[in-house]
PDB file of C-alpha atoms and ligand atoms in Angstrom:
ATOM      1  CA  MET A 434     114.078  82.340 102.101  1.00 41.00           C
ATOM      2  CA  PRO A 435     110.524  83.715 102.495  1.00 43.00           C
ATOM      3  CA  ALA A 436     109.131  86.002  99.766  1.00 43.00           C
ATOM      4  CA  SER A 437     109.313  88.929 102.138  1.00 49.00           C
ATOM      5  CA  ASN A 438     110.522  89.319 105.666  1.00 53.00           C
ATOM      6  CA  PRO A 439     107.767  90.460 108.006  1.00 59.00           C
ATOM      7  CA  GLN A 440     110.491  91.351 110.500  1.00 82.00           C
ATOM      8  CA  ILE A 441     111.747  94.350 108.486  1.00 92.00           C
ATOM      9  CA  LYS A 442     109.652  97.256 109.662  1.00 94.00           C
ATOM     10  CA  LEU A 443     108.967 100.152 107.299  1.00 96.00           C
ATOM     11  CA  VAL A 444     108.090 103.741 108.096  1.00 95.00           C
ATOM     12  CA  VAL A 445     107.232 106.189 105.302  1.00 96.00           C
ATOM     13  CA  ALA A 446     107.282 109.908 106.082  1.00 96.00           C
ATOM     14  CA  ASP A 447     108.116 113.233 104.467  1.00 97.00           C
ATOM     15  CA  THR A 448     111.850 113.917 104.087  1.00 96.00           C
ATOM     16  CA  LEU A 449     112.357 116.017 107.202  1.00 96.00           C
ATOM     17  CA  SER A 450     110.172 113.814 109.420  1.00 98.00           C
ATOM     18  CA  ALA A 451     112.093 110.754 108.198  1.00 98.00           C
ATOM     19  CA  ALA A 452     115.425 112.319 109.223  1.00 98.00           C
ATOM     20  CA  LYS A 453     113.962 113.414 112.561  1.00 98.00           C
ATOM     21  CA  ALA A 454     112.624 109.913 113.195  1.00 98.00           C
ATOM     22  CA  VAL A 455     116.085 108.412 112.667  1.00 98.00           C
ATOM     23  CA  ALA A 456     117.713 111.040 114.909  1.00 98.00           C
ATOM     24  CA  GLN A 457     115.144 110.209 117.598  1.00 98.00           C
ATOM     25  CA  ILE A 458     115.930 106.494 117.345  1.00 98.00           C
ATOM     26  CA  ILE A 459     119.637 107.279 117.825  1.00 98.00           C
ATOM     27  CA  ALA A 460     118.847 109.592 120.759  1.00 98.00           C
ATOM     28  CA  ASP A 461     116.635 106.931 122.344  1.00 98.00           C
ATOM     29  CA  GLN A 462     119.430 104.363 122.012  1.00 98.00           C
ATOM     30  CA  VAL A 463     121.868 106.715 123.750  1.00 98.00           C
ATOM     31  CA  LYS A 464     119.326 107.429 126.475  1.00 98.00           C
ATOM     32  CA  VAL A 465     118.885 103.709 127.180  1.00 98.00           C
ATOM     33  CA  LYS A 466     122.637 103.056 126.981  1.00 98.00           C
ATOM     34  CA  PRO A 467     124.773 106.200 127.435  1.00 98.00           C
ATOM     35  CA  ASN A 468     127.908 104.356 126.245  1.00 98.00           C
ATOM     36  CA  ALA A 469     126.175 102.848 123.197  1.00 98.00           C
ATOM     37  CA  VAL A 470     128.284 101.749 120.245  1.00 99.00           C
ATOM     38  CA  LEU A 471     126.866 103.366 117.101  1.00 99.00           C
ATOM     39  CA  GLY A 472     127.697 102.484 113.503  1.00 99.00           C
ATOM     40  CA  LEU A 473     127.515 105.580 111.300  1.00 99.00           C
ATOM     41  CA  PRO A 474     127.272 106.350 107.576  1.00 98.00           C
ATOM     42  CA  THR A 475     128.317 109.243 105.369  1.00 98.00           C
ATOM     43  CA  GLY A 476     126.719 110.640 102.193  1.00 96.00           C
ATOM     44  CA  SER A 477     123.925 113.137 101.556  1.00 96.00           C
ATOM     45  CA  THR A 478     121.202 111.153 103.317  1.00 97.00           C
ATOM     46  CA  PRO A 479     122.587 111.297 106.878  1.00 98.00           C
ATOM     47  CA  ILE A 480     123.297 115.050 106.841  1.00 98.00           C
ATOM     48  CA  PRO A 481     119.820 116.128 108.093  1.00 98.00           C
ATOM     49  CA  VAL A 482     119.979 113.378 110.726  1.00 98.00           C
ATOM     50  CA  TYR A 483     123.309 114.716 111.992  1.00 98.00           C
ATOM     51  CA  GLU A 484     121.886 118.268 111.935  1.00 98.00           C
ATOM     52  CA  GLU A 485     119.000 117.083 114.081  1.00 98.00           C
ATOM     53  CA  LEU A 486     121.336 115.295 116.503  1.00 98.00           C
ATOM     54  CA  VAL A 487     123.429 118.483 116.843  1.00 98.00           C
ATOM     55  CA  LYS A 488     120.244 120.447 117.612  1.00 98.00           C
ATOM     56  CA  MET A 489     119.250 117.864 120.232  1.00 98.00           C
ATOM     57  CA  TYR A 490     122.737 118.057 121.755  1.00 98.00           C
ATOM     58  CA  GLN A 491     122.591 121.865 121.866  1.00 98.00           C
ATOM     59  CA  ALA A 492     119.182 121.644 123.551  1.00 98.00           C
ATOM     60  CA  GLY A 493     120.611 119.300 126.188  1.00 98.00           C
ATOM     61  CA  LEU A 494     118.518 116.364 124.987  1.00 97.00           C
ATOM     62  CA  ILE A 495     121.409 114.012 124.193  1.00 98.00           C
ATOM     63  CA  ASP A 496     124.844 113.507 125.700  1.00 98.00           C
ATOM     64  CA  PHE A 497     127.595 111.899 123.602  1.00 98.00           C
ATOM     65  CA  GLU A 498     130.285 111.858 126.264  1.00 98.00           C
ATOM     66  CA  GLN A 499     130.361 108.091 126.621  1.00 98.00           C
ATOM     67  CA  VAL A 500     129.150 107.151 123.134  1.00 99.00           C
ATOM     68  CA  ARG A 501     131.492 105.195 120.869  1.00 98.00           C
ATOM     69  CA  THR A 502     131.179 105.290 117.087  1.00 99.00           C
ATOM     70  CA  PHE A 503     132.451 103.184 114.196  1.00 99.00           C
ATOM     71  CA  ASN A 504     132.101 104.503 110.673  1.00 98.00           C
ATOM     72  CA  LEU A 505     131.044 102.168 107.924  1.00 98.00           C
ATOM     73  CA  ASP A 506     133.701 102.960 105.377  1.00 98.00           C
ATOM     74  CA  GLU A 507     136.472 105.219 104.106  1.00 98.00           C
ATOM     75  CA  TYR A 508     138.050 105.928 100.729  1.00 98.00           C
ATOM     76  CA  VAL A 509     141.498 104.500 100.075  1.00 98.00           C
ATOM     77  CA  GLY A 510     144.123 107.123  99.323  1.00 97.00           C
ATOM     78  CA  LEU A 511     142.516 110.244 100.813  1.00 96.00           C
ATOM     79  CA  LYS A 512     144.189 111.937 103.766  1.00 94.00           C
ATOM     80  CA  PRO A 513     141.867 112.434 106.772  1.00 94.00           C
ATOM     81  CA  ASP A 514     141.955 116.195 106.102  1.00 94.00           C
ATOM     82  CA  HIS A 515     140.991 115.788 102.430  1.00 96.00           C
ATOM     83  CA  PRO A 516     137.561 117.500 102.266  1.00 95.00           C
ATOM     84  CA  GLU A 517     135.949 114.412 100.702  1.00 96.00           C
ATOM     85  CA  SER A 518     137.407 111.897 103.146  1.00 97.00           C
ATOM     86  CA  TYR A 519     134.807 110.420 105.433  1.00 98.00           C
ATOM     87  CA  ALA A 520     136.941 111.426 108.416  1.00 98.00           C
ATOM     88  CA  ALA A 521     136.564 115.071 107.311  1.00 98.00           C
ATOM     89  CA  PHE A 522     132.838 114.556 106.642  1.00 98.00           C
ATOM     90  CA  MET A 523     132.225 113.219 110.146  1.00 98.00           C
ATOM     91  CA  ALA A 524     134.268 115.994 111.770  1.00 98.00           C
ATOM     92  CA  LYS A 525     132.370 118.645 109.796  1.00 98.00           C
ATOM     93  CA  HIS A 526     128.824 117.348 110.190  1.00 98.00           C
ATOM     94  CA  LEU A 527     128.878 115.773 113.629  1.00 98.00           C
ATOM     95  CA  PHE A 528     131.986 115.183 115.721  1.00 98.00           C
ATOM     96  CA  SER A 529     133.160 118.827 115.927  1.00 98.00           C
ATOM     97  CA  LYS A 530     129.668 119.899 117.023  1.00 98.00           C
ATOM     98  CA  ILE A 531     128.994 117.450 119.856  1.00 98.00           C
ATOM     99  CA  ASN A 532     130.801 116.371 123.029  1.00 98.00           C
ATOM    100  CA  ILE A 533     132.096 112.996 121.870  1.00 98.00           C
ATOM    101  CA  PRO A 534     135.789 112.500 122.742  1.00 98.00           C
ATOM    102  CA  THR A 535     137.794 111.957 119.534  1.00 98.00           C
ATOM    103  CA  CYS A 536     139.337 108.775 120.951  1.00 98.00           C
ATOM    104  CA  GLN A 537     135.846 107.247 120.977  1.00 98.00           C
ATOM    105  CA  THR A 538     135.263 107.880 117.257  1.00 98.00           C
ATOM    106  CA  HIS A 539     136.627 105.086 115.092  1.00 98.00           C
ATOM    107  CA  LEU A 540     137.272 105.391 111.368  1.00 98.00           C
ATOM    108  CA  LEU A 541     139.133 103.140 108.989  1.00 98.00           C
ATOM    109  CA  ASP A 542     142.489 104.568 107.888  1.00 98.00           C
ATOM    110  CA  GLY A 543     142.322 105.040 104.117  1.00 96.00           C
ATOM    111  CA  LEU A 544     146.065 105.703 103.988  1.00 97.00           C
ATOM    112  CA  THR A 545     147.103 102.471 105.648  1.00 97.00           C
ATOM    113  CA  PRO A 546     150.036 100.704 103.994  1.00 97.00           C
ATOM    114  CA  ASN A 547     148.471  97.388 105.040  1.00 98.00           C
ATOM    115  CA  PRO A 548     144.699  97.317 104.383  1.00 98.00           C
ATOM    116  CA  GLU A 549     144.336  93.740 105.553  1.00 98.00           C
ATOM    117  CA  SER A 550     145.764  94.343 109.012  1.00 98.00           C
ATOM    118  CA  GLU A 551     143.950  97.710 109.277  1.00 98.00           C
ATOM    119  CA  CYS A 552     140.621  95.974 108.570  1.00 98.00           C
ATOM    120  CA  LYS A 553     141.359  93.150 110.990  1.00 98.00           C
ATOM    121  CA  ALA A 554     142.329  95.626 113.712  1.00 98.00           C
ATOM    122  CA  TYR A 555     139.075  97.543 113.081  1.00 98.00           C
ATOM    123  CA  GLU A 556     136.993  94.391 113.504  1.00 98.00           C
ATOM    124  CA  ASP A 557     138.962  93.538 116.656  1.00 98.00           C
ATOM    125  CA  ARG A 558     138.370  97.015 118.086  1.00 98.00           C
ATOM    126  CA  LEU A 559     134.651  96.696 117.375  1.00 98.00           C
ATOM    127  CA  VAL A 560     134.487  93.335 119.152  1.00 98.00           C
ATOM    128  CA  LYS A 561     136.502  94.735 122.084  1.00 98.00           C
ATOM    129  CA  GLU A 562     133.994  97.602 122.426  1.00 98.00           C
ATOM    130  CA  GLY A 563     131.169  95.055 122.598  1.00 98.00           C
ATOM    131  CA  GLY A 564     129.870  95.272 119.005  1.00 98.00           C
ATOM    132  CA  MET A 565     127.407  97.779 117.588  1.00 98.00           C
ATOM    133  CA  ASP A 566     124.180  98.418 119.475  1.00 98.00           C
ATOM    134  CA  LEU A 567     122.690 100.417 116.626  1.00 98.00           C
ATOM    135  CA  LEU A 568     123.893 100.786 113.063  1.00 99.00           C
ATOM    136  CA  PHE A 569     122.543 103.684 111.006  1.00 99.00           C
ATOM    137  CA  LEU A 570     122.746 102.921 107.281  1.00 98.00           C
ATOM    138  CA  GLY A 571     122.182 104.702 103.997  1.00 98.00           C
ATOM    139  CA  ILE A 572     121.748 102.724 100.800  1.00 98.00           C
ATOM    140  CA  GLY A 573     123.227 103.049  97.323  1.00 95.00           C
ATOM    141  CA  GLU A 574     121.160 103.209  94.148  1.00 95.00           C
ATOM    142  CA  ASN A 575     122.660  99.806  93.331  1.00 95.00           C
ATOM    143  CA  GLY A 576     121.690  98.484  96.750  1.00 97.00           C
ATOM    144  CA  HIS A 577     125.129  98.777  98.307  1.00 96.00           C
ATOM    145  CA  LEU A 578     125.441  99.025 102.086  1.00 98.00           C
ATOM    146  CA  GLY A 579     128.611 100.800 103.112  1.00 98.00           C
ATOM    147  CA  PHE A 580     130.780 100.020 100.093  1.00 97.00           C
ATOM    148  CA  ASN A 581     129.567  96.435  99.792  1.00 98.00           C
ATOM    149  CA  GLU A 582     128.873  96.548  96.090  1.00 96.00           C
ATOM    150  CA  PRO A 583     126.690  94.017  94.212  1.00 96.00           C
ATOM    151  CA  PHE A 584     127.952  90.438  94.585  1.00 97.00           C
ATOM    152  CA  SER A 585     129.534  91.102  97.968  1.00 97.00           C
ATOM    153  CA  GLN A 586     129.152  88.007 100.108  1.00 97.00           C
ATOM    154  CA  VAL A 587     127.237  87.804 103.354  1.00 97.00           C
ATOM    155  CA  GLY A 588     130.166  86.118 105.099  1.00 97.00           C
ATOM    156  CA  GLU A 589     132.623  88.939 104.365  1.00 98.00           C
ATOM    157  CA  GLY A 590     134.026  91.169 107.085  1.00 98.00           C
ATOM    158  CA  THR A 591     135.789  94.513 106.916  1.00 98.00           C
ATOM    159  CA  ARG A 592     138.058  94.648 103.875  1.00 98.00           C
ATOM    160  CA  MET A 593     139.365  96.633 100.932  1.00 98.00           C
ATOM    161  CA  VAL A 594     137.014  96.730  97.922  1.00 98.00           C
ATOM    162  CA  MET A 595     137.035  98.135  94.412  1.00 97.00           C
ATOM    163  CA  LEU A 596     134.250 100.647  93.776  1.00 96.00           C
ATOM    164  CA  THR A 597     131.903 100.087  90.845  1.00 93.00           C
ATOM    165  CA  VAL A 598     131.765 102.666  88.063  1.00 93.00           C
ATOM    166  CA  GLU A 599     128.144 103.431  89.103  1.00 90.00           C
ATOM    167  CA  THR A 600     129.214 104.256  92.637  1.00 92.00           C
ATOM    168  CA  ARG A 601     132.142 106.389  91.457  1.00 95.00           C
ATOM    169  CA  LEU A 602     129.787 108.206  89.094  1.00 94.00           C
ATOM    170  CA  ALA A 603     127.182 108.732  91.838  1.00 91.00           C
ATOM    171  CA  ASN A 604     129.875 110.080  94.173  1.00 93.00           C
ATOM    172  CA  SER A 605     131.612 112.190  91.524  1.00 95.00           C
ATOM    173  CA  ARG A 606     129.167 114.988  92.407  1.00 94.00           C
ATOM    174  CA  PHE A 607     131.402 115.686  95.405  1.00 94.00           C
ATOM    175  CA  PHE A 608     134.651 115.773  93.382  1.00 96.00           C
ATOM    176  CA  SER A 609     135.893 117.996  90.533  1.00 94.00           C
ATOM    177  CA  ALA A 610     135.876 115.051  88.089  1.00 94.00           C
ATOM    178  CA  ILE A 611     135.214 111.330  88.121  1.00 94.00           C
ATOM    179  CA  ASP A 612     138.919 110.521  87.867  1.00 95.00           C
ATOM    180  CA  GLN A 613     139.347 112.246  91.234  1.00 95.00           C
ATOM    181  CA  VAL A 614     137.015 109.718  92.919  1.00 96.00           C
ATOM    182  CA  PRO A 615     139.077 106.992  94.572  1.00 97.00           C
ATOM    183  CA  THR A 616     138.868 103.570  92.925  1.00 97.00           C
ATOM    184  CA  HIS A 617     139.028 101.637  96.209  1.00 98.00           C
ATOM    185  CA  ALA A 618     137.653 101.869  99.716  1.00 98.00           C
ATOM    186  CA  LEU A 619     137.786 100.094 103.051  1.00 98.00           C
ATOM    187  CA  THR A 620     134.370  99.003 104.260  1.00 98.00           C
ATOM    188  CA  MET A 621     132.699  97.046 107.005  1.00 98.00           C
ATOM    189  CA  GLY A 622     131.517  93.818 105.407  1.00 98.00           C
ATOM    190  CA  LEU A 623     127.963  92.518 105.227  1.00 98.00           C
ATOM    191  CA  ARG A 624     128.842  90.150 108.064  1.00 98.00           C
ATOM    192  CA  THR A 625     129.965  93.121 110.170  1.00 98.00           C
ATOM    193  CA  ILE A 626     126.780  95.018 109.302  1.00 98.00           C
ATOM    194  CA  LEU A 627     124.583  92.075 110.269  1.00 98.00           C
ATOM    195  CA  SER A 628     126.440  91.755 113.583  1.00 98.00           C
ATOM    196  CA  SER A 629     124.856  95.004 114.832  1.00 98.00           C
ATOM    197  CA  LYS A 630     122.167  94.374 117.449  1.00 98.00           C
ATOM    198  CA  SER A 631     119.783  96.711 115.614  1.00 98.00           C
ATOM    199  CA  ILE A 632     119.798  98.543 112.295  1.00 98.00           C
ATOM    200  CA  VAL A 633     118.013 101.643 111.021  1.00 98.00           C
ATOM    201  CA  LEU A 634     118.255 102.422 107.308  1.00 98.00           C
ATOM    202  CA  LEU A 635     117.271 105.786 105.844  1.00 98.00           C
ATOM    203  CA  ALA A 636     116.472 106.221 102.144  1.00 98.00           C
ATOM    204  CA  ILE A 637     115.352 109.421 100.466  1.00 98.00           C
ATOM    205  CA  GLY A 638     114.403 109.983  96.836  1.00 98.00           C
ATOM    206  CA  LYS A 639     113.176 108.160  93.756  1.00 98.00           C
ATOM    207  CA  LYS A 640     116.700 106.978  92.862  1.00 97.00           C
ATOM    208  CA  LYS A 641     116.580 104.661  95.871  1.00 98.00           C
ATOM    209  CA  ALA A 642     113.171 103.123  95.030  1.00 98.00           C
ATOM    210  CA  LYS A 643     114.484  99.985  93.312  1.00 98.00           C
ATOM    211  CA  ALA A 644     117.058  99.316  96.038  1.00 98.00           C
ATOM    212  CA  ILE A 645     114.394  99.719  98.739  1.00 98.00           C
ATOM    213  CA  LYS A 646     112.122  97.307  96.910  1.00 97.00           C
ATOM    214  CA  MET A 647     114.948  94.755  96.713  1.00 97.00           C
ATOM    215  CA  CYS A 648     115.742  95.347 100.378  1.00 97.00           C
ATOM    216  CA  LEU A 649     112.199  94.662 101.521  1.00 96.00           C
ATOM    217  CA  GLU A 650     110.713  92.315  98.952  1.00 95.00           C
ATOM    218  CA  GLY A 651     111.709  89.039  97.367  1.00 92.00           C
ATOM    219  CA  GLU A 652     114.653  86.838  98.218  1.00 95.00           C
ATOM    220  CA  ILE A 653     118.191  87.519  99.290  1.00 96.00           C
ATOM    221  CA  LYS A 654     120.116  88.057  96.044  1.00 96.00           C
ATOM    222  CA  ASP A 655     123.833  88.589  95.514  1.00 96.00           C
ATOM    223  CA  GLU A 656     123.118  91.377  92.998  1.00 97.00           C
ATOM    224  CA  TRP A 657     121.379  93.365  95.741  1.00 98.00           C
ATOM    225  CA  PRO A 658     123.560  93.560  98.881  1.00 98.00           C
ATOM    226  CA  CYS A 659     120.746  95.396 100.713  1.00 98.00           C
ATOM    227  CA  SER A 660     118.624  92.235 100.456  1.00 98.00           C
ATOM    228  CA  VAL A 661     120.761  90.572 103.170  1.00 98.00           C
ATOM    229  CA  LEU A 662     118.951  92.691 105.748  1.00 98.00           C
ATOM    230  CA  LYS A 663     116.114  90.165 105.468  1.00 96.00           C
ATOM    231  CA  GLY A 664     118.358  87.864 107.460  1.00 94.00           C
ATOM    232  CA  HIS A 665     118.473  90.248 110.465  1.00 96.00           C
ATOM    233  CA  GLU A 666     115.774  90.328 113.082  1.00 94.00           C
ATOM    234  CA  ASP A 667     115.829  93.999 114.110  1.00 97.00           C
ATOM    235  CA  VAL A 668     115.795  96.261 111.054  1.00 98.00           C
ATOM    236  CA  LEU A 669     113.776  99.429 110.586  1.00 98.00           C
ATOM    237  CA  VAL A 670     113.693 101.058 107.139  1.00 98.00           C
ATOM    238  CA  VAL A 671     112.695 104.726 107.111  1.00 98.00           C
ATOM    239  CA  CYS A 672     111.842 106.195 103.687  1.00 98.00           C
ATOM    240  CA  ASP A 673     110.237 109.163 102.069  1.00 98.00           C
ATOM    241  CA  GLY A 674     107.359 108.487  99.667  1.00 97.00           C
ATOM    242  CA  ASP A 675     109.667 108.553  96.631  1.00 98.00           C
ATOM    243  CA  ALA A 676     112.048 105.945  98.022  1.00 98.00           C
ATOM    244  CA  ALA A 677     109.065 103.766  98.952  1.00 97.00           C
ATOM    245  CA  SER A 678     107.395 104.206  95.543  1.00 97.00           C
ATOM    246  CA  GLY A 679     108.759 100.995  94.001  1.00 96.00           C
ATOM    247  CA  MET A 680     106.726  98.719  96.253  1.00 90.00           C
TER     248      MET A 680
HETATM  249  P1  PGA B1917     123.805 109.049  99.624  1.00 60.71           P
HETATM  250  O1  PGA B1917     124.727 107.769  99.648  1.00 60.71           O
HETATM  251  O2  PGA B1917     123.261 109.202 100.990  1.00 60.71           O
HETATM  252  O3  PGA B1917     124.750 110.160  99.261  1.00 60.71           O
HETATM  253  O4  PGA B1917     122.748 108.813  98.593  1.00 60.71           O
HETATM  254  C1  PGA B1917     124.259 106.608 100.225  1.00 60.71           C
HETATM  255  C2  PGA B1917     125.157 105.447  99.868  1.00 60.71           C
HETATM  256  O5  PGA B1917     125.745 105.461  98.777  1.00 60.71           O
HETATM  257  O6  PGA B1917     125.250 104.503 100.671  1.00 60.71           O
END
């Protein structure tokens, strides 16, 4: 593996411009292919991107009628109407505010009695829809992509995973206490992520600096799941100055 991958492009901008740049990339994808398949994340980072997309939709600059979406992950054990489920997050921040038909928005079912068949069916649905044209990613402080925690393998597909204590701690800010944060999740695998035709990753804040460095520099390492992006030929990383400060 080369010391760094010249194919990963990096853009550094202020926080709002970074979010706007990612929203524009999504809008451009939908303009080129009105029925694009988008992979979408949750978390704090994508919120300003979704706000920007809603503004563009309201201004008539983007039409989601034919767009299809697949979310990266979902907590195990939360009902879709639980306020911290990713189904509820997507409804609140994006889907209820744009004209995408619900049947075209795909999320993993965190309440499934059979995670293995749920994950297989999700992968099958993604293949049937033609695969992702553009996957929008956030990144964890520990370098996770979706819920692919450190030591996830590049050959893994969508599956049930156990969350690390770090991730549960980081996400406990959304719950009343850490013991309320689910211990498991369903997530697209690194193989699924790398199957997207193109990828845009947004990182904001100093806490992401080490993960961004590991994403862009050095070799692919199991401890840093984000480093697998070096093996993809169409990745754009968009950061604010703080997230880029480790390089
Ligand atoms: P954040 O989460 O956007 O809330 O920082 C990103 C992630 O954990 O992937």
